[in-house]
Short mmCIF file of N, CA and C in Angstrom, two decimals:
data_model
loop_
_atom_site.label_atom_id
_atom_site.label_comp_id
_atom_site.label_asym_id
_atom_site.label_seq_id
_atom_site.Cartn_x
_atom_site.Cartn_y
_atom_site.Cartn_z
N MET A 1 -9.35 22.63 -67.04
CA MET A 1 -10.03 22.76 -66.48
C MET A 1 -9.10 22.57 -64.94
N THR A 2 -7.96 23.12 -65.55
CA THR A 2 -6.70 22.54 -64.84
C THR A 2 -7.43 24.08 -63.40
N TRP A 3 -7.63 25.23 -64.74
CA TRP A 3 -7.01 26.81 -64.23
C TRP A 3 -8.90 26.71 -63.03
N ILE A 4 -9.90 26.34 -63.59
CA ILE A 4 -10.96 26.09 -62.90
C ILE A 4 -10.75 25.40 -61.03
N VAL A 5 -10.21 24.44 -61.38
CA VAL A 5 -10.19 23.39 -60.02
C VAL A 5 -8.88 24.79 -59.37
N THR A 6 -7.90 25.33 -59.93
CA THR A 6 -7.31 25.97 -59.62
C THR A 6 -7.50 27.34 -58.41
N LYS A 7 -8.53 27.59 -59.25
CA LYS A 7 -9.24 28.76 -58.48
C LYS A 7 -9.97 28.45 -57.41
N TYR A 8 -10.44 27.03 -57.50
CA TYR A 8 -11.93 26.82 -56.46
C TYR A 8 -10.73 26.21 -55.38
N LEU A 9 -9.40 25.79 -55.15
CA LEU A 9 -8.77 25.26 -54.21
C LEU A 9 -8.31 26.41 -53.82
N ILE A 10 -7.12 27.25 -54.45
CA ILE A 10 -7.19 28.84 -53.43
C ILE A 10 -7.94 29.38 -52.78
N THR A 11 -9.58 29.79 -53.34
CA THR A 11 -10.29 30.52 -52.65
C THR A 11 -11.01 29.48 -51.63
N ALA A 12 -11.35 27.90 -51.86
CA ALA A 12 -11.51 27.52 -50.55
C ALA A 12 -10.56 27.44 -49.72
N ALA A 13 -9.28 27.30 -49.43
CA ALA A 13 -8.19 27.41 -48.22
C ALA A 13 -8.11 28.58 -47.77
N MET A 14 -8.94 29.82 -48.95
CA MET A 14 -9.05 30.98 -48.05
C MET A 14 -10.13 30.87 -47.09
N VAL A 15 -10.92 30.58 -47.28
CA VAL A 15 -11.93 30.33 -46.27
C VAL A 15 -11.37 29.36 -45.32
N VAL A 16 -11.27 28.35 -45.49
CA VAL A 16 -10.67 27.35 -44.45
C VAL A 16 -9.69 28.43 -42.99
N ALA A 17 -8.90 29.07 -44.25
CA ALA A 17 -7.91 29.52 -43.42
C ALA A 17 -8.61 30.38 -42.46
N VAL A 18 -9.64 31.37 -42.97
CA VAL A 18 -10.40 32.07 -41.82
C VAL A 18 -11.03 31.45 -40.87
N SER A 19 -11.89 30.52 -40.89
CA SER A 19 -12.07 30.30 -39.91
C SER A 19 -11.17 29.27 -39.06
N GLU A 20 -10.16 28.73 -39.58
CA GLU A 20 -8.34 27.78 -38.57
C GLU A 20 -8.69 29.56 -37.49
N PHE A 21 -7.97 30.47 -38.06
CA PHE A 21 -8.06 32.05 -37.59
C PHE A 21 -8.81 32.52 -36.35
N ALA A 22 -9.71 32.03 -36.86
CA ALA A 22 -11.46 32.62 -35.90
C ALA A 22 -11.46 31.36 -34.85
N LYS A 23 -10.93 30.56 -34.70
CA LYS A 23 -11.33 29.55 -33.64
C LYS A 23 -10.12 29.58 -33.14
N ARG A 24 -8.98 30.78 -33.23
CA ARG A 24 -7.65 31.06 -32.11
C ARG A 24 -7.71 32.30 -31.59
N SER A 25 -8.71 32.95 -32.14
CA SER A 25 -9.08 34.57 -31.69
C SER A 25 -10.03 34.93 -32.83
N ASP A 26 -10.81 35.15 -31.93
CA ASP A 26 -12.02 36.28 -31.88
C ASP A 26 -11.61 37.46 -32.74
N LYS A 27 -11.07 38.19 -32.40
CA LYS A 27 -10.06 39.28 -32.90
C LYS A 27 -9.71 39.43 -34.47
N LEU A 28 -8.95 38.52 -34.18
CA LEU A 28 -7.74 37.99 -35.53
C LEU A 28 -8.61 37.29 -36.69
N GLY A 29 -9.74 36.94 -36.20
CA GLY A 29 -10.36 35.36 -37.14
C GLY A 29 -11.55 36.81 -38.19
N ALA A 30 -11.99 37.82 -37.08
CA ALA A 30 -13.13 38.66 -37.74
C ALA A 30 -12.47 39.44 -38.41
N LEU A 31 -11.22 39.92 -38.14
CA LEU A 31 -10.42 41.00 -38.98
C LEU A 31 -10.21 40.68 -40.21
N ILE A 32 -9.31 39.36 -40.31
CA ILE A 32 -9.66 38.56 -41.67
C ILE A 32 -10.23 38.59 -42.23
N ALA A 33 -11.43 38.44 -41.76
CA ALA A 33 -13.06 37.53 -42.30
C ALA A 33 -13.52 39.22 -43.19
N ALA A 34 -13.27 40.56 -42.14
CA ALA A 34 -13.82 41.89 -42.72
C ALA A 34 -13.06 41.82 -44.12
N LEU A 35 -11.97 41.42 -44.08
CA LEU A 35 -10.83 41.92 -45.21
C LEU A 35 -12.03 41.83 -46.48
N PRO A 36 -11.38 42.14 -47.65
CA PRO A 36 -12.53 41.60 -48.58
C PRO A 36 -11.81 40.44 -49.57
N MET A 37 -11.81 39.49 -48.90
CA MET A 37 -10.61 38.66 -50.09
C MET A 37 -11.11 38.19 -50.94
N VAL A 38 -12.40 37.90 -50.76
CA VAL A 38 -13.28 37.33 -51.62
C VAL A 38 -13.16 38.07 -53.02
N THR A 39 -13.64 39.48 -52.89
CA THR A 39 -13.61 40.49 -53.87
C THR A 39 -12.33 40.35 -54.49
N VAL A 40 -11.10 40.40 -53.94
CA VAL A 40 -9.84 40.53 -54.09
C VAL A 40 -9.24 39.41 -54.98
N LEU A 41 -9.68 38.24 -54.60
CA LEU A 41 -9.82 37.17 -55.63
C LEU A 41 -9.91 37.68 -56.65
N THR A 42 -11.17 37.52 -56.47
CA THR A 42 -12.44 37.97 -58.42
C THR A 42 -11.88 38.65 -58.77
N LEU A 43 -11.06 39.80 -58.17
CA LEU A 43 -10.88 40.52 -58.95
C LEU A 43 -9.52 40.38 -59.75
N ILE A 44 -8.51 39.68 -59.19
CA ILE A 44 -7.49 39.29 -60.17
C ILE A 44 -8.04 38.09 -60.62
N TRP A 45 -9.03 36.88 -60.92
CA TRP A 45 -9.30 35.88 -61.17
C TRP A 45 -9.94 36.76 -62.63
N LEU A 46 -10.68 37.35 -62.85
CA LEU A 46 -10.85 38.66 -63.76
C LEU A 46 -9.99 39.23 -64.43
N HIS A 47 -8.97 39.91 -63.77
CA HIS A 47 -7.89 40.37 -64.19
C HIS A 47 -7.14 39.41 -65.37
N VAL A 48 -6.87 38.01 -64.65
CA VAL A 48 -5.93 36.84 -65.84
C VAL A 48 -6.99 36.60 -66.10
N GLU A 49 -7.87 36.49 -66.75
CA GLU A 49 -8.40 35.78 -67.22
C GLU A 49 -9.14 37.17 -68.36
N LYS A 50 -8.62 37.78 -68.08
CA LYS A 50 -8.50 38.60 -69.51
C LYS A 50 -10.07 39.35 -69.43
N GLN A 51 -10.43 40.20 -68.60
CA GLN A 51 -12.23 40.58 -68.26
C GLN A 51 -11.58 41.82 -68.93
N PRO A 52 -12.74 42.46 -69.39
CA PRO A 52 -12.82 43.91 -69.51
C PRO A 52 -12.76 44.94 -68.21
N GLU A 53 -11.72 45.65 -68.48
CA GLU A 53 -11.69 46.52 -67.34
C GLU A 53 -12.67 47.03 -67.02
N SER A 54 -13.77 47.18 -68.07
CA SER A 54 -14.98 48.20 -67.32
C SER A 54 -16.10 46.74 -66.31
N LYS A 55 -15.72 45.57 -66.92
CA LYS A 55 -16.06 44.84 -65.85
C LYS A 55 -15.55 44.99 -64.54
N VAL A 56 -13.89 44.69 -64.55
CA VAL A 56 -13.76 44.17 -63.34
C VAL A 56 -13.85 46.15 -62.39
N ALA A 57 -14.36 46.76 -63.08
CA ALA A 57 -14.17 47.89 -62.44
C ALA A 57 -15.87 47.73 -61.54
N ASN A 58 -16.50 47.16 -62.44
CA ASN A 58 -18.08 47.05 -62.02
C ASN A 58 -18.31 46.27 -61.63
N HIS A 59 -17.24 44.96 -61.24
CA HIS A 59 -17.29 44.27 -60.24
C HIS A 59 -16.89 45.13 -58.50
N ALA A 60 -16.24 45.35 -58.20
CA ALA A 60 -15.70 46.45 -57.49
C ALA A 60 -16.83 47.79 -57.00
N TRP A 61 -17.10 47.95 -58.03
CA TRP A 61 -18.48 49.40 -57.74
C TRP A 61 -19.38 48.74 -56.60
N TYR A 62 -20.12 47.53 -57.31
CA TYR A 62 -21.16 46.91 -57.20
C TYR A 62 -20.87 46.00 -55.80
N THR A 63 -19.85 45.51 -55.37
CA THR A 63 -19.68 45.07 -54.35
C THR A 63 -19.83 46.29 -53.16
N PHE A 64 -19.17 47.13 -53.34
CA PHE A 64 -19.31 48.65 -52.46
C PHE A 64 -21.03 48.24 -51.94
N TRP A 65 -21.64 48.22 -53.12
CA TRP A 65 -23.19 49.02 -52.77
C TRP A 65 -23.71 47.44 -52.34
N TYR A 66 -23.09 46.52 -52.27
CA TYR A 66 -23.40 45.54 -51.94
C TYR A 66 -23.63 44.91 -50.52
N VAL A 67 -22.46 45.42 -50.43
CA VAL A 67 -21.87 45.65 -48.84
C VAL A 67 -22.94 45.82 -47.69
N VAL A 68 -22.77 47.27 -48.10
CA VAL A 68 -23.68 48.47 -47.06
C VAL A 68 -25.27 47.75 -46.05
N PRO A 69 -25.62 47.46 -46.76
CA PRO A 69 -26.79 46.66 -46.31
C PRO A 69 -26.93 45.15 -45.55
N THR A 70 -25.44 44.95 -45.54
CA THR A 70 -25.30 43.87 -44.98
C THR A 70 -25.12 43.64 -43.52
N LEU A 71 -24.65 44.84 -43.64
CA LEU A 71 -23.99 45.44 -42.35
C LEU A 71 -24.54 45.73 -40.71
N PRO A 72 -25.66 45.89 -40.84
CA PRO A 72 -26.31 45.77 -39.62
C PRO A 72 -26.88 44.20 -39.18
N MET A 73 -27.23 43.47 -40.24
CA MET A 73 -26.63 41.93 -39.84
C MET A 73 -25.27 41.33 -39.02
N PHE A 74 -23.86 41.83 -38.95
CA PHE A 74 -23.14 42.21 -37.82
C PHE A 74 -23.46 42.10 -36.53
N LEU A 75 -24.89 43.12 -36.36
CA LEU A 75 -24.90 43.83 -34.72
C LEU A 75 -25.96 43.01 -34.34
N VAL A 76 -26.78 42.51 -35.28
CA VAL A 76 -28.05 41.83 -35.09
C VAL A 76 -27.81 40.79 -34.48
N PHE A 77 -26.80 39.57 -35.29
CA PHE A 77 -26.44 38.70 -34.77
C PHE A 77 -25.85 38.25 -33.57
N PRO A 78 -25.13 38.90 -32.80
CA PRO A 78 -24.80 38.63 -32.09
C PRO A 78 -25.71 38.68 -30.53
N ALA A 79 -26.61 39.67 -30.52
CA ALA A 79 -28.24 39.76 -29.60
C ALA A 79 -28.63 38.87 -29.75
N LEU A 80 -29.10 38.41 -30.81
CA LEU A 80 -30.07 37.42 -31.42
C LEU A 80 -29.42 36.07 -30.80
N LEU A 81 -28.18 35.67 -31.21
CA LEU A 81 -27.33 34.35 -30.60
C LEU A 81 -27.98 33.55 -29.50
N ALA A 82 -27.81 34.22 -28.32
CA ALA A 82 -28.33 33.90 -27.25
C ALA A 82 -29.78 33.58 -26.68
N ARG A 83 -30.44 34.58 -27.77
CA ARG A 83 -32.11 34.67 -27.25
C ARG A 83 -32.57 33.59 -28.26
N LEU A 84 -32.34 33.50 -29.06
CA LEU A 84 -32.83 31.94 -29.85
C LEU A 84 -32.17 31.50 -30.70
N GLY A 85 -30.25 30.87 -30.23
CA GLY A 85 -30.02 30.00 -30.67
C GLY A 85 -29.05 30.43 -32.27
N PHE A 86 -28.34 29.47 -32.94
CA PHE A 86 -27.68 30.03 -33.58
C PHE A 86 -28.31 29.57 -35.06
N TRP A 87 -29.36 28.89 -35.57
CA TRP A 87 -30.05 28.45 -36.63
C TRP A 87 -31.30 29.88 -36.64
N PRO A 88 -32.04 29.81 -36.00
CA PRO A 88 -32.98 30.60 -35.71
C PRO A 88 -32.30 32.16 -35.88
N ALA A 89 -31.07 32.62 -35.25
CA ALA A 89 -30.57 34.22 -34.93
C ALA A 89 -30.26 33.91 -36.50
N LEU A 90 -29.62 33.29 -37.12
CA LEU A 90 -29.16 33.70 -38.68
C LEU A 90 -30.44 33.45 -39.38
N ALA A 91 -31.31 32.80 -39.48
CA ALA A 91 -32.49 33.02 -40.38
C ALA A 91 -32.60 34.34 -40.28
N VAL A 92 -33.26 35.07 -39.07
CA VAL A 92 -33.65 36.51 -38.64
C VAL A 92 -32.24 37.29 -39.77
N CYS A 93 -31.13 37.14 -39.50
CA CYS A 93 -30.16 37.74 -39.79
C CYS A 93 -30.21 37.44 -41.18
N VAL A 94 -30.67 36.42 -41.89
CA VAL A 94 -31.20 36.81 -43.76
C VAL A 94 -31.77 37.29 -44.16
N VAL A 95 -33.11 37.10 -43.34
CA VAL A 95 -34.07 37.91 -43.88
C VAL A 95 -33.80 39.50 -43.71
N LEU A 96 -33.21 39.65 -42.59
CA LEU A 96 -33.20 41.37 -41.93
C LEU A 96 -32.48 41.70 -43.49
N THR A 97 -31.48 40.87 -43.60
CA THR A 97 -30.42 41.37 -44.67
C THR A 97 -31.25 41.79 -46.32
N ILE A 98 -32.03 40.40 -46.54
CA ILE A 98 -32.75 41.10 -47.52
C ILE A 98 -33.74 42.40 -47.47
N ALA A 99 -34.47 42.42 -46.19
CA ALA A 99 -34.99 43.51 -46.50
C ALA A 99 -33.90 45.24 -46.08
N CYS A 100 -32.90 44.87 -45.87
CA CYS A 100 -32.26 46.03 -45.53
C CYS A 100 -31.57 46.06 -46.99
N PHE A 101 -31.43 45.47 -47.72
CA PHE A 101 -30.96 45.37 -49.51
C PHE A 101 -31.86 46.35 -50.40
N ALA A 102 -33.30 45.40 -49.71
CA ALA A 102 -34.17 46.11 -50.91
C ALA A 102 -34.73 47.16 -50.34
N LEU A 103 -34.87 48.07 -49.30
CA LEU A 103 -34.91 49.36 -48.50
C LEU A 103 -33.87 50.05 -48.90
N PHE A 104 -32.44 49.48 -49.43
CA PHE A 104 -31.21 50.19 -49.40
C PHE A 104 -31.02 50.48 -51.64
N ALA A 105 -32.04 49.56 -51.90
CA ALA A 105 -31.90 49.61 -53.15
C ALA A 105 -33.26 50.68 -53.62
N LEU A 106 -33.82 50.90 -53.02
CA LEU A 106 -34.77 51.47 -53.41
C LEU A 106 -34.39 53.25 -53.27
N VAL A 107 -33.70 52.94 -51.97
CA VAL A 107 -33.05 55.07 -51.41
C VAL A 107 -32.16 55.38 -52.07
N VAL A 108 -31.15 54.31 -53.13
CA VAL A 108 -29.70 54.48 -53.79
C VAL A 108 -30.30 54.33 -55.58
N LYS A 109 -31.61 53.83 -55.28
CA LYS A 109 -32.17 54.14 -57.08
C LYS A 109 -32.20 55.89 -57.30
N ARG A 110 -32.64 56.37 -56.29
CA ARG A 110 -33.20 57.59 -55.95
C ARG A 110 -32.07 58.83 -56.08
N PHE A 111 -30.93 57.87 -56.58
CA PHE A 111 -29.09 58.97 -56.71
C PHE A 111 -28.86 57.89 -57.83
N GLY A 112 -29.87 57.40 -58.90
CA GLY A 112 -29.05 56.87 -59.79
C GLY A 112 -28.71 55.82 -59.83
N ILE A 113 -28.11 54.93 -58.71
CA ILE A 113 -27.63 53.72 -58.68
C ILE A 113 -29.00 52.90 -58.49
N THR A 114 -28.75 51.55 -59.49
CA THR A 114 -29.46 51.03 -60.00
C THR A 114 -29.10 49.22 -59.01
N LEU A 115 -29.21 48.31 -57.88
CA LEU A 115 -28.79 48.18 -57.69
C LEU A 115 -29.51 46.31 -58.36
N MET A 116 -30.77 46.37 -58.32
CA MET A 116 -31.65 45.44 -59.02
C MET A 116 -32.37 45.62 -60.20
#
């Protein structure tokens, strides 16, 4: 139980740190948020918990493919924010990301990469 609480605290601290950096500097906050910290932490947790190497490698592999269809959201959200407001812009971006992911999964499936 102590281990899982430790994981929660470290992971939560990183998210809080990113939001605090973002308050002070848009660029620094975005740079830190763009770093794959959650993925790196997950890889560390999997390794420390003695998960098979294949499990750790698969996590990194699938993370790459799942990030690609999320990228359009970061271009669309700023454009919609001023027009629609925060929550509607975010909702549109969530739907857009789901659509991009579904389309991307269909495209990469032709190359033997199964995401769904």
